[in-house]
Short mmCIF file of N, CA and C in Angstrom, two decimals:
data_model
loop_
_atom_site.label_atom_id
_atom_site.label_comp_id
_atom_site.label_asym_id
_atom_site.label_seq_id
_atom_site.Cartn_x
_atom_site.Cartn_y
_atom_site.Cartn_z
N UNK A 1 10.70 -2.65 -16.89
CA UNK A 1 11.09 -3.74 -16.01
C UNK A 1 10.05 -4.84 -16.16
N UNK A 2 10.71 -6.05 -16.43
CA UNK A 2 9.29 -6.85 -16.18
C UNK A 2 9.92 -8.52 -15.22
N UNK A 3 8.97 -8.60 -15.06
CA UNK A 3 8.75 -9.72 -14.22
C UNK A 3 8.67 -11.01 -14.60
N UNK A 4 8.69 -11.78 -14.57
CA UNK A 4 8.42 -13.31 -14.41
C UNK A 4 7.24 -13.82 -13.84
N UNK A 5 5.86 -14.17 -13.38
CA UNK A 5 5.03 -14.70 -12.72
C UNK A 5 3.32 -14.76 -12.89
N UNK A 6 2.95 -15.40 -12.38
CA UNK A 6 1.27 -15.87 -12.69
C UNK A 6 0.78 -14.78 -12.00
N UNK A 7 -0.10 -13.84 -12.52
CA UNK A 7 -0.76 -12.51 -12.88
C UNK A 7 -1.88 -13.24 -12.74
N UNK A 8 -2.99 -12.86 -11.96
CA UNK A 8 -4.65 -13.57 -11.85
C UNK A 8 -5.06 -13.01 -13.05
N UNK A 9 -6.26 -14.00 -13.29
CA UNK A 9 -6.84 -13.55 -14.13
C UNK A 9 -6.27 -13.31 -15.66
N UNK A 10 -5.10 -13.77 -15.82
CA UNK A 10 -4.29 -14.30 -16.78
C UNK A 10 -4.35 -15.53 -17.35
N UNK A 11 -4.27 -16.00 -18.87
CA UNK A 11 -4.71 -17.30 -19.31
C UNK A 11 -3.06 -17.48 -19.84
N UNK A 12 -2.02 -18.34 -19.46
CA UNK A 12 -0.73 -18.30 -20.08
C UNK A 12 -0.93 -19.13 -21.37
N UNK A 13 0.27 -19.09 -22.16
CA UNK A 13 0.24 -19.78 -23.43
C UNK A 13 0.74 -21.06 -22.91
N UNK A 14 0.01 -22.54 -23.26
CA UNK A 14 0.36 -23.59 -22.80
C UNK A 14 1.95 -24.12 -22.68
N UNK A 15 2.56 -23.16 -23.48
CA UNK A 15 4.40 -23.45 -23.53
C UNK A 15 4.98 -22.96 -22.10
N UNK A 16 3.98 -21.78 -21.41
CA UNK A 16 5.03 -20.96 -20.65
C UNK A 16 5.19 -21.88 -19.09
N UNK A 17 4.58 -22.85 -18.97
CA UNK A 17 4.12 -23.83 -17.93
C UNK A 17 3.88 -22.62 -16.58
N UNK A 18 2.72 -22.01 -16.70
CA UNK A 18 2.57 -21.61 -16.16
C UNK A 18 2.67 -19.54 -15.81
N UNK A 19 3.70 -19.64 -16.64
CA UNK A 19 4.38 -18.09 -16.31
C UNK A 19 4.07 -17.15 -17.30
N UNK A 20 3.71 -16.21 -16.90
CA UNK A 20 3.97 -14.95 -17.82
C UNK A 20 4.94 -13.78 -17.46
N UNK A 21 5.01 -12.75 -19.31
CA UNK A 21 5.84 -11.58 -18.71
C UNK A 21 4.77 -10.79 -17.93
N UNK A 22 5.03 -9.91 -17.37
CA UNK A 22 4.30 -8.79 -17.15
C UNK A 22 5.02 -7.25 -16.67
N UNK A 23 4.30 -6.39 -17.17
CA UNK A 23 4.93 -4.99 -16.74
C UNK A 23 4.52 -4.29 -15.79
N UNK A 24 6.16 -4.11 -15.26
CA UNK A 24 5.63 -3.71 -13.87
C UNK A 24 5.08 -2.22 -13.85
N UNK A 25 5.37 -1.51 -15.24
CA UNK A 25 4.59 -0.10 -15.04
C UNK A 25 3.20 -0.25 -15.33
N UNK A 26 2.13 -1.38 -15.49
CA UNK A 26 1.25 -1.41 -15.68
C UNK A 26 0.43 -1.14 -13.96
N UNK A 27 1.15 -0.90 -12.98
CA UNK A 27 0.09 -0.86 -12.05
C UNK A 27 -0.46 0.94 -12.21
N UNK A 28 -1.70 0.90 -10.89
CA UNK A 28 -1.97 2.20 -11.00
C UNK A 28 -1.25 3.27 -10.78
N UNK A 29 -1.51 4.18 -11.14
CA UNK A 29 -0.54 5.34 -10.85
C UNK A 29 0.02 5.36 -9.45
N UNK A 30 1.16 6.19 -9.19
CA UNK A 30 1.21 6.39 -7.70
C UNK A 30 1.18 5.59 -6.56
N UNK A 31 1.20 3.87 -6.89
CA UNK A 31 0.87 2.89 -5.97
C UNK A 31 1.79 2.21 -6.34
N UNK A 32 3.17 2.01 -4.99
CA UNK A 32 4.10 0.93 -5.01
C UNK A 32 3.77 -0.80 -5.90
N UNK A 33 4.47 -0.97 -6.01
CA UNK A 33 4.58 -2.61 -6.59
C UNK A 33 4.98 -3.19 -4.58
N UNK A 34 3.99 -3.94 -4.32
CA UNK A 34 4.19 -5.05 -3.35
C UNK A 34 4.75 -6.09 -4.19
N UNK A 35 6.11 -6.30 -3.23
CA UNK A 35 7.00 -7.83 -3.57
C UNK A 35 7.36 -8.47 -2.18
N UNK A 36 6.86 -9.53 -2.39
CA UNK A 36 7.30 -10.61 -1.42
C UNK A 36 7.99 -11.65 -1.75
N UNK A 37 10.00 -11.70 -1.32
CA UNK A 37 10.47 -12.52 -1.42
C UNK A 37 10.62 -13.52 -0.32
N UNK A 38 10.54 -14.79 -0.91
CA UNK A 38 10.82 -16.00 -0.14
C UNK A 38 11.76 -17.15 -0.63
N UNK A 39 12.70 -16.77 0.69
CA UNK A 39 14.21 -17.79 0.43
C UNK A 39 14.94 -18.05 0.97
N UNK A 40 16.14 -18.42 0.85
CA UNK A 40 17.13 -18.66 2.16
C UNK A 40 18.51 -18.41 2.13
N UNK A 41 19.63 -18.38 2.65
CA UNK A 41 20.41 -17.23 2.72
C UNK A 41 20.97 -16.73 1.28
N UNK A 42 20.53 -17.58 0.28
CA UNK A 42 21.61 -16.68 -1.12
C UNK A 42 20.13 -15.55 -0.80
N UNK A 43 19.00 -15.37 -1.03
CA UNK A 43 18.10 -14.38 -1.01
C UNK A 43 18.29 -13.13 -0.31
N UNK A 44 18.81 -13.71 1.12
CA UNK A 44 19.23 -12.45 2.14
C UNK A 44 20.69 -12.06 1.16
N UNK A 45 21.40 -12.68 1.85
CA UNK A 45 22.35 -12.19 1.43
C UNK A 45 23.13 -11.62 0.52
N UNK A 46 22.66 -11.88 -0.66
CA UNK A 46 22.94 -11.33 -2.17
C UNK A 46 22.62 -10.21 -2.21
N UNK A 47 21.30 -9.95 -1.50
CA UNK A 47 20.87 -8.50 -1.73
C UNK A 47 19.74 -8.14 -2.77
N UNK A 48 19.56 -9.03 -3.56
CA UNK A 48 18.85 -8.85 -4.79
C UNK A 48 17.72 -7.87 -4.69
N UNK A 49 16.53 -8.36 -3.60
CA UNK A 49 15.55 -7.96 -3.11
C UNK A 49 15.96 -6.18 -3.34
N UNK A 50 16.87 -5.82 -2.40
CA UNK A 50 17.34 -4.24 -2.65
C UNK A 50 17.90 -3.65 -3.94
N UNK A 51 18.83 -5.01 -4.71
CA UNK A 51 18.93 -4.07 -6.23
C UNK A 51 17.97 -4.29 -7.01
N UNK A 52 16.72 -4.92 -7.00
CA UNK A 52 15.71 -5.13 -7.96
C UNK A 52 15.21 -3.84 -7.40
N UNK A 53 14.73 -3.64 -5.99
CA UNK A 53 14.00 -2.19 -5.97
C UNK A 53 14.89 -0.95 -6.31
N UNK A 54 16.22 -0.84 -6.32
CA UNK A 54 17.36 0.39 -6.83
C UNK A 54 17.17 0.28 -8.26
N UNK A 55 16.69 -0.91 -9.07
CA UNK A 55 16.92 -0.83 -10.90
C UNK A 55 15.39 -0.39 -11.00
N UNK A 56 14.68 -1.00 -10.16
CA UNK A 56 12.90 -0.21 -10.30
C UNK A 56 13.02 0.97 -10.36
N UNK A 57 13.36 1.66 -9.22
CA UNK A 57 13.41 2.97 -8.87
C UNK A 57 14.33 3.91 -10.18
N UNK A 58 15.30 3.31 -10.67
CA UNK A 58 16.16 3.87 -11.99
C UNK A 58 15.31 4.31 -12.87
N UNK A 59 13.95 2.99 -13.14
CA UNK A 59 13.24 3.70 -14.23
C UNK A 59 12.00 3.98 -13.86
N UNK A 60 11.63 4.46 -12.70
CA UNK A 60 10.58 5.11 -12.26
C UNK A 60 9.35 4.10 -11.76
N UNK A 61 9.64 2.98 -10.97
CA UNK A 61 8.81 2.40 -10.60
C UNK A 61 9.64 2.27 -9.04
N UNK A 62 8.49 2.38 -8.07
CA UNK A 62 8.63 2.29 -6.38
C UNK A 62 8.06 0.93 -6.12
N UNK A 63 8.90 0.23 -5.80
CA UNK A 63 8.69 -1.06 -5.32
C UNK A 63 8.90 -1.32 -3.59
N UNK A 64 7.83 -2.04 -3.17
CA UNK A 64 7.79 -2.20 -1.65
C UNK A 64 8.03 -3.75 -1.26
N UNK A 65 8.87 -4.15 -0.44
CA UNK A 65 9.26 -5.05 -0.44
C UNK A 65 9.57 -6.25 1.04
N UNK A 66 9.14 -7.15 1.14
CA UNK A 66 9.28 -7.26 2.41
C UNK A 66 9.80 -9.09 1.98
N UNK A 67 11.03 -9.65 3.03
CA UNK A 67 11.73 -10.43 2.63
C UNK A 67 11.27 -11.08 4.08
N UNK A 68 11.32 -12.36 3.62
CA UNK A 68 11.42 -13.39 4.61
C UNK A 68 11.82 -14.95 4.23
N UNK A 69 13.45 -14.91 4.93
CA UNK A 69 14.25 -15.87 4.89
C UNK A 69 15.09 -16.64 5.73
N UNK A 70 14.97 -17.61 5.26
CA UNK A 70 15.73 -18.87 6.42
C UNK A 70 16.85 -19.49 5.75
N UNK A 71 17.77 -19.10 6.69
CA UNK A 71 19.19 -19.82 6.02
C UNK A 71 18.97 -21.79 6.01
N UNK A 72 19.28 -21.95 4.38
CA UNK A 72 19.29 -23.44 4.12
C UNK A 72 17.59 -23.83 4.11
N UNK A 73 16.65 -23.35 3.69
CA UNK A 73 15.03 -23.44 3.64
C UNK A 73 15.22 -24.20 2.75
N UNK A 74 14.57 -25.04 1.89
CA UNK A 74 13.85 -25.64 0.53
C UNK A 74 12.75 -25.18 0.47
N UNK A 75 11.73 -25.37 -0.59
CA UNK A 75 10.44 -25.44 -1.18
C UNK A 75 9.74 -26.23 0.30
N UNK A 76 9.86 -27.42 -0.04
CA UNK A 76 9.03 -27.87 1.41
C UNK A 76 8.79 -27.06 2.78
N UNK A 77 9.75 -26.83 3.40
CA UNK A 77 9.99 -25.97 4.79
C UNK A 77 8.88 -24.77 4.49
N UNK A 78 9.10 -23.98 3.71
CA UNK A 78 8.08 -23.38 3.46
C UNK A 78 6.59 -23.63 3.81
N UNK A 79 6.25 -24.47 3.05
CA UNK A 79 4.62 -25.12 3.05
C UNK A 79 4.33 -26.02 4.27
N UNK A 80 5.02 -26.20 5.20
CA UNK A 80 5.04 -27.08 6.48
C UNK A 80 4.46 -25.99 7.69
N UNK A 81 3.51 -26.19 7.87
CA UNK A 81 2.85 -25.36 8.57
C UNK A 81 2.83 -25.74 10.24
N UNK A 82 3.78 -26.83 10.48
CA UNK A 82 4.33 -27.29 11.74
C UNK A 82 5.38 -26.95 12.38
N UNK A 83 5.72 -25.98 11.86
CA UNK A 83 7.30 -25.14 11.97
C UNK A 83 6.76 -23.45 11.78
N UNK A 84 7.66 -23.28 12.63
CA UNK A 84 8.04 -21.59 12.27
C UNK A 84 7.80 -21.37 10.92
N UNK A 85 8.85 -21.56 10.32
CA UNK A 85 9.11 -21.26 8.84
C UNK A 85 7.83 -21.29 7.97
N UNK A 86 7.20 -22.61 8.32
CA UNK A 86 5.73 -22.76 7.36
C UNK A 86 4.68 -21.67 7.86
N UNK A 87 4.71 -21.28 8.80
CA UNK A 87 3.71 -20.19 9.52
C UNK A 87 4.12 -19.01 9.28
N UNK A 88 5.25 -18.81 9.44
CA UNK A 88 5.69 -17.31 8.99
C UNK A 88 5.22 -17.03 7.61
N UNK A 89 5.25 -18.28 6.28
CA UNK A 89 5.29 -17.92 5.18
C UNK A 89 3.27 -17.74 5.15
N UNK A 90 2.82 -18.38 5.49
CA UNK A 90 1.44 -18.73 5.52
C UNK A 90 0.52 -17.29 5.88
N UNK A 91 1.53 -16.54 7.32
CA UNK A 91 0.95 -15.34 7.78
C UNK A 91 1.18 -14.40 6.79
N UNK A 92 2.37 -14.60 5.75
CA UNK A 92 2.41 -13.28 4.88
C UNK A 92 1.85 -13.35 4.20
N UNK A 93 1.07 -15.05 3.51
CA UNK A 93 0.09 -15.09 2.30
C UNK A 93 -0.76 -15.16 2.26
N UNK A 94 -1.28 -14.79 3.37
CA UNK A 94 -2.77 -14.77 3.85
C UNK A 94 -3.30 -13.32 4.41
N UNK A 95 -4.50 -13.07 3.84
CA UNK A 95 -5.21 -11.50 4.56
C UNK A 95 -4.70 -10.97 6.20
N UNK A 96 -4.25 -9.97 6.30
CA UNK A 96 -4.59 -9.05 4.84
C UNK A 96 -3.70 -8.46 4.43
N UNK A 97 -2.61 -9.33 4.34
CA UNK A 97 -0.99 -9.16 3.59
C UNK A 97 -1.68 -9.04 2.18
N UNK A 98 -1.21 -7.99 1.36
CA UNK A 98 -1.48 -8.47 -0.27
C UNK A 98 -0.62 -7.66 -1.07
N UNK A 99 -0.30 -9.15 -2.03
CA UNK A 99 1.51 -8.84 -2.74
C UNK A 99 0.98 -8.61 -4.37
N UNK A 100 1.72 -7.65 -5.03
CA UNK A 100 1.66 -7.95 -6.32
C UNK A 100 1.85 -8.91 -6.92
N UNK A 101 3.38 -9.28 -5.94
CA UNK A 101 4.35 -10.66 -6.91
C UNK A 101 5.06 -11.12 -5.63
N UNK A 102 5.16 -12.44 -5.47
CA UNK A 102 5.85 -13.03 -4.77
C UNK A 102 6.71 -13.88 -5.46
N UNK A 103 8.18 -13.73 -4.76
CA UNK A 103 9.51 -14.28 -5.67
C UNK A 103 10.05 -15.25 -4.57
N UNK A 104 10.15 -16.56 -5.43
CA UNK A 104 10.48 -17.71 -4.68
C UNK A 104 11.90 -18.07 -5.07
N UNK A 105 12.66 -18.60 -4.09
CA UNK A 105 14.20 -19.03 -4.59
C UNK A 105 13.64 -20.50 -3.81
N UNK A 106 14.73 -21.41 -4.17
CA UNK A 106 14.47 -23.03 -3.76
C UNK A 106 16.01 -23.07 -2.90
N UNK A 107 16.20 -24.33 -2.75
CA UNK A 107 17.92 -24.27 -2.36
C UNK A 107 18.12 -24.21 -3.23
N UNK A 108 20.06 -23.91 -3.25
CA UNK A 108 20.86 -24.06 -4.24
C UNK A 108 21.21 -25.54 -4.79
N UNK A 109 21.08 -26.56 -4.00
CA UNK A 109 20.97 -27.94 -4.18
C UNK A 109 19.84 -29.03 -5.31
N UNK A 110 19.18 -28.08 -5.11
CA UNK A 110 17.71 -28.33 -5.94
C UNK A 110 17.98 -27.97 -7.82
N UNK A 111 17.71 -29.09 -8.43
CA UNK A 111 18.13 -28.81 -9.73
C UNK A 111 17.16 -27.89 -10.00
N UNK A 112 17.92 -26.49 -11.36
CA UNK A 112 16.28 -25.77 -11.73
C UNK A 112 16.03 -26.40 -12.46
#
């Protein structure tokens, strides 16, 4: 299984703007994959969050997962720390919450 995202301590190749692959069986033995998704209702509702951890679990990786979403959010709402929404996201990314990988969705309105 692999992932999509900026891995610390990782130098990406200047093409990937930013991103690398990475494998998710590279963690230590016996220790869940922390995932933190953040999004708004396609995130809830699709379900993804639960079939990414059911296709983990297929090939032997335990993924732990904790979702927090707001129907109709953008990128901004998020980082607005004057709102609910910006505080909620702030309390999960901050000590002593700590994620392997955090998975961001934008609106659906938002060109990718």
């Amino acid at each position: 299984v692999l992932v999509v995202g900026r891995v610390a301590g990782t130098s990406p190749a200047p093409a990937s703007r930013g991103l690398v692959m990475t494998k998710l069986s590279s963690r230590p033995a016996g220790r869940a994959v922390r995932v933190l998704f953040i999004g708004n209702s396609y995130t809830r509702y699709n379900g993804f969050p639960n079939m990414f951890r059911k296709v983990s679990a297929a090939v032997g990786i335990r993924i732990d997962y904790r979702l927090l979403t707001h129907g109709g959010a953008f990128f901004p709402d998020w980082a607005n720390q004057s709102t609910s929404t910006g505080r909620s996201a702030a309390s999960l990314l901050s000590p002593p919450h700590r994620w392997d990988y955090v998975v961001l969705q934008d609106h659906s309105l938002v060109p990718g």
